[in-house]
mmCIF file of C-alpha atoms in Angstrom:
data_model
loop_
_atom_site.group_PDB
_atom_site.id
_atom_site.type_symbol
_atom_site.label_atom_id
_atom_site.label_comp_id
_atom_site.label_asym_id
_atom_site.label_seq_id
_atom_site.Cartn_x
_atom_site.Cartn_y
_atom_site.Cartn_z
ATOM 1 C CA UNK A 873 -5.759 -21.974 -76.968
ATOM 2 C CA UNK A 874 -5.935 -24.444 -74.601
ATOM 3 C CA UNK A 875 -2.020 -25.136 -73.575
ATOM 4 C CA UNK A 876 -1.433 -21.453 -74.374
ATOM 5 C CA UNK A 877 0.538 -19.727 -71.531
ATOM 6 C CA UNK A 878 -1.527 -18.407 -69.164
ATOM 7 C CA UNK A 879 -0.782 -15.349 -67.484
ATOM 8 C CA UNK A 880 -0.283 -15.361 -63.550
ATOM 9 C CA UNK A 881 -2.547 -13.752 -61.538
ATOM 10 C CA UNK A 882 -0.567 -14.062 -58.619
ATOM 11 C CA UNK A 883 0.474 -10.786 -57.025
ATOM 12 C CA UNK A 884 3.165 -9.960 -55.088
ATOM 13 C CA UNK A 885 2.057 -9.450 -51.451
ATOM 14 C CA UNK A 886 3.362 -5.979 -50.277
ATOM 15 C CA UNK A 887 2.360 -6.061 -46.602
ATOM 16 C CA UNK A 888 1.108 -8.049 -44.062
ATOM 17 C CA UNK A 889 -2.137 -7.682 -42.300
ATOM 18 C CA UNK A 890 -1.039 -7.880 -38.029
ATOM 19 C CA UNK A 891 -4.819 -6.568 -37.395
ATOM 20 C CA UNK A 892 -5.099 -10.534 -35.873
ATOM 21 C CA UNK A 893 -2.013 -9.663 -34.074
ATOM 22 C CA UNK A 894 -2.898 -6.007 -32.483
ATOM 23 C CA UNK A 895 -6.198 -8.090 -31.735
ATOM 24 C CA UNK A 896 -4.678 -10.564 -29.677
ATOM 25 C CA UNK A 897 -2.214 -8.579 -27.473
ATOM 26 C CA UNK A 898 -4.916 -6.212 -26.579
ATOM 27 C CA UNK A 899 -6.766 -9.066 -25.228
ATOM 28 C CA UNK A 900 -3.918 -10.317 -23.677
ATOM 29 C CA UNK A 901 -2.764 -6.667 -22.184
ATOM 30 C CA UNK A 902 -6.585 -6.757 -21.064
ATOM 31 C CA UNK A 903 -6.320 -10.212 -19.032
ATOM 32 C CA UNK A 904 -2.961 -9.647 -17.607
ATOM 33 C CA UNK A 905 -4.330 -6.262 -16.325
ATOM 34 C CA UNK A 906 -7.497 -7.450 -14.435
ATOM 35 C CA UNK A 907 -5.872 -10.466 -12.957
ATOM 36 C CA UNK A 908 -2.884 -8.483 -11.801
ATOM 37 C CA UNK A 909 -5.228 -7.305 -9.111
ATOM 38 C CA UNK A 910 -5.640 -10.967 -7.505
ATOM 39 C CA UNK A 911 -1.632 -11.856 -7.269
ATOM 40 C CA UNK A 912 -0.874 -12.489 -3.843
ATOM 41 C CA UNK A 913 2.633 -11.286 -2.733
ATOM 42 C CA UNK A 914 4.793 -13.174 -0.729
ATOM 43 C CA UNK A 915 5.792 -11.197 2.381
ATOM 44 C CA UNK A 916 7.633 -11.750 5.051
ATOM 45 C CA UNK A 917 7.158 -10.865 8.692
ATOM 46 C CA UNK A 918 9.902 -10.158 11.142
ATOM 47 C CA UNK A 919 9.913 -9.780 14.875
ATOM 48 C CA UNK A 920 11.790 -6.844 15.895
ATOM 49 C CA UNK A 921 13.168 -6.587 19.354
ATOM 50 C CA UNK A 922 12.212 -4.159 21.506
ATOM 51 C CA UNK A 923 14.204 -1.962 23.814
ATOM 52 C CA UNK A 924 13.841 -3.110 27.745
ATOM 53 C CA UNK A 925 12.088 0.253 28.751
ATOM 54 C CA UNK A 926 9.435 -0.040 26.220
ATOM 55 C CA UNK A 927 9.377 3.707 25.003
ATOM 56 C CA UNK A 928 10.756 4.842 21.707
ATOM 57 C CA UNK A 929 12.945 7.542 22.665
ATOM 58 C CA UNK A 930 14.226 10.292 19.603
ATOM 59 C CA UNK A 931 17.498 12.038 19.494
ATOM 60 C CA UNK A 932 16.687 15.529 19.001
ATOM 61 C CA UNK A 933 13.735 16.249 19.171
ATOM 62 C CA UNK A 934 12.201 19.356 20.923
ATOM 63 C CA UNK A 935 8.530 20.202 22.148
ATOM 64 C CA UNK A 936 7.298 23.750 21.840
ATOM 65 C CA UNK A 937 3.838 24.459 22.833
ATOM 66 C CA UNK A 938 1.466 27.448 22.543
ATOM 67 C CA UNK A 939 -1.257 27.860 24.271
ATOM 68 C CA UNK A 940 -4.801 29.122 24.516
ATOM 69 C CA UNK A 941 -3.663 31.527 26.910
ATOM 70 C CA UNK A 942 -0.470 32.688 24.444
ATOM 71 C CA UNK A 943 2.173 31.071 27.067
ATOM 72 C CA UNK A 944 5.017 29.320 25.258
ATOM 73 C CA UNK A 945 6.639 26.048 26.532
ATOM 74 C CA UNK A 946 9.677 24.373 25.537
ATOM 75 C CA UNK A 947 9.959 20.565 26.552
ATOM 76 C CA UNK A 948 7.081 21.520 29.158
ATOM 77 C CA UNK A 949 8.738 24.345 31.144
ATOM 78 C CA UNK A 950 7.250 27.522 30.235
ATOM 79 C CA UNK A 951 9.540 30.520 28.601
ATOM 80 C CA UNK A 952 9.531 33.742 26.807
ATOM 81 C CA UNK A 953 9.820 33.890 23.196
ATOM 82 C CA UNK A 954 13.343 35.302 23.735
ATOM 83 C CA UNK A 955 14.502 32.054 26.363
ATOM 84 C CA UNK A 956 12.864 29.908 23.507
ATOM 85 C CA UNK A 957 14.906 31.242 20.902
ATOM 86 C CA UNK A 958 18.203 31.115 23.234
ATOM 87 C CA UNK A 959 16.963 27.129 24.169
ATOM 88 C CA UNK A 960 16.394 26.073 20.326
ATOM 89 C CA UNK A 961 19.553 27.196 19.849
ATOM 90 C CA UNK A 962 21.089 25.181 22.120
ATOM 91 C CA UNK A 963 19.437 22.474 21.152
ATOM 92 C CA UNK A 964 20.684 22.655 17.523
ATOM 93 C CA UNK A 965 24.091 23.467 18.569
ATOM 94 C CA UNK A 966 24.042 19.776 20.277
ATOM 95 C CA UNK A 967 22.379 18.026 17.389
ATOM 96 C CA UNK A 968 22.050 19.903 14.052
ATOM 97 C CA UNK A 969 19.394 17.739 12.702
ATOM 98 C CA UNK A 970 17.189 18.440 15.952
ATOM 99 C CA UNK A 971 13.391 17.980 15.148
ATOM 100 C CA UNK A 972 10.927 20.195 16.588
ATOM 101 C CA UNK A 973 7.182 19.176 17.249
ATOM 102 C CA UNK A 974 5.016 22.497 17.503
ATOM 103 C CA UNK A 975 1.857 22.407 19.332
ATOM 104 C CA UNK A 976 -0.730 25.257 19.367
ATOM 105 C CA UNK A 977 -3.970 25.768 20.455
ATOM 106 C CA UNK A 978 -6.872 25.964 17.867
ATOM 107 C CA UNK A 979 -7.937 29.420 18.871
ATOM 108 C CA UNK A 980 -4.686 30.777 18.603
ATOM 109 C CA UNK A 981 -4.412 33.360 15.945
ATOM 110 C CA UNK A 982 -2.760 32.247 12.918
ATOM 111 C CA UNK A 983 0.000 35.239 12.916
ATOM 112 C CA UNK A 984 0.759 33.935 16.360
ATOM 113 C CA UNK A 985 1.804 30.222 15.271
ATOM 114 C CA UNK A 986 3.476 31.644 11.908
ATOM 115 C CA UNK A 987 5.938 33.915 14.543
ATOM 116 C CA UNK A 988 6.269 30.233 16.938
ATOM 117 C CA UNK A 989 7.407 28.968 13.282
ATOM 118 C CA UNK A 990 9.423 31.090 12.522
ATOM 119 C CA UNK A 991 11.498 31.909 15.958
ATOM 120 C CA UNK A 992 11.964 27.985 15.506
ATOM 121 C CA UNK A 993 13.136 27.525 12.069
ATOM 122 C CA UNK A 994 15.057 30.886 12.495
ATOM 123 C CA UNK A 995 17.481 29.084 14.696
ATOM 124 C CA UNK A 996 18.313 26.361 12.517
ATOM 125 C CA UNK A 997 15.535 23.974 12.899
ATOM 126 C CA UNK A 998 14.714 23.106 9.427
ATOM 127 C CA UNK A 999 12.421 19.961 9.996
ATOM 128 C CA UNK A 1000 9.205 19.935 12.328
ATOM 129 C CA UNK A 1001 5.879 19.256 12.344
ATOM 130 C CA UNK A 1002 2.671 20.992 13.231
ATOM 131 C CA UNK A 1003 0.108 19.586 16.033
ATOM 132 C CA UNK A 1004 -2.828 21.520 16.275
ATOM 133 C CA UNK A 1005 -4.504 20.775 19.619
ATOM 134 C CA UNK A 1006 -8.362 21.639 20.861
ATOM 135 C CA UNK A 1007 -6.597 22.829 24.386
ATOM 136 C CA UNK A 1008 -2.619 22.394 23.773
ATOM 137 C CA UNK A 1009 -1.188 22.211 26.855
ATOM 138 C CA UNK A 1010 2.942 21.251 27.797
ATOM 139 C CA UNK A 1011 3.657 17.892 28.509
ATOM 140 C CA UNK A 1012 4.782 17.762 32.034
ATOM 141 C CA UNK A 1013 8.434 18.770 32.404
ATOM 142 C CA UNK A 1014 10.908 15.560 32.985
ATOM 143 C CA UNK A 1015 12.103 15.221 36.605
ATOM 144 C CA UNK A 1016 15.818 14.498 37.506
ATOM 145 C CA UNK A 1017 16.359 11.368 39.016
#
């Protein structure tokens, strides 16, 4: 029959295809990451004063030196292990966050350096760092004016 109802062939669409749309934000995540590389940034530079003397100077903050010969120094004066623990601990007892910078020389046995470490850090020195010198030797001692 020609003006018979017809049936519908539509169906109902139960989901939608976002294939295009993973497509496209990969491409997208793709670009944004390779030209993230070429953004300039802005910065901005500031000119710091200086102090007059021209030497950075650091609140506690102690030198102890070993060297090659196994003499111990403690802001360039030389002292026995048991003066250095006495001076460390004066130090810390004027500044509790005193630094300590501890220098050794390269052919100094290892067990040596650990006991330099640990007279420091055994008097309350918590924070320091190691400088391991070819031929560690004290800075010279300051003079009194």
């Amino acid at each position: 029959m020609a003006g018979g109802a017809q049936q519908d062939n539509d169906e109902e669409i139960t989901g939608i295809n976002v294939t295009p749309l993973v497509d496209i934000v990969l491409v997208l995540l793709i670009i944004f990451m390779v030209t993230a590389n070429f953004i300039v940034r802005e910065t901005v530079e500031v000119d710091l004063p200086r102090a007059a003397n021209g030497g950075e100077t650091v609140q506690g903050l102690v030198n102890v030196v070993l060297d090659k010969q196994g003499k111990l120094y403690f802001d360039g004066a030389e002292v026995s292990e048991a003066d250095l623990s006495r001076k460390v601990a004066e130090a810390v007892a004027k500044d509790k966050d005193t630094r300590a910078i501890i220098s050794a020389d390269q052919t100094i046995a290892y067990g040596q350096v650990m006991r330099l470490i640990d007279t420091v850090k055994g008097q309350g020195i918590a924070k320091f760092a190691l400088n391991i010198e070819k031929d560690a030797a004290p800075a010279a001692a300051p003079t009194a004016p």
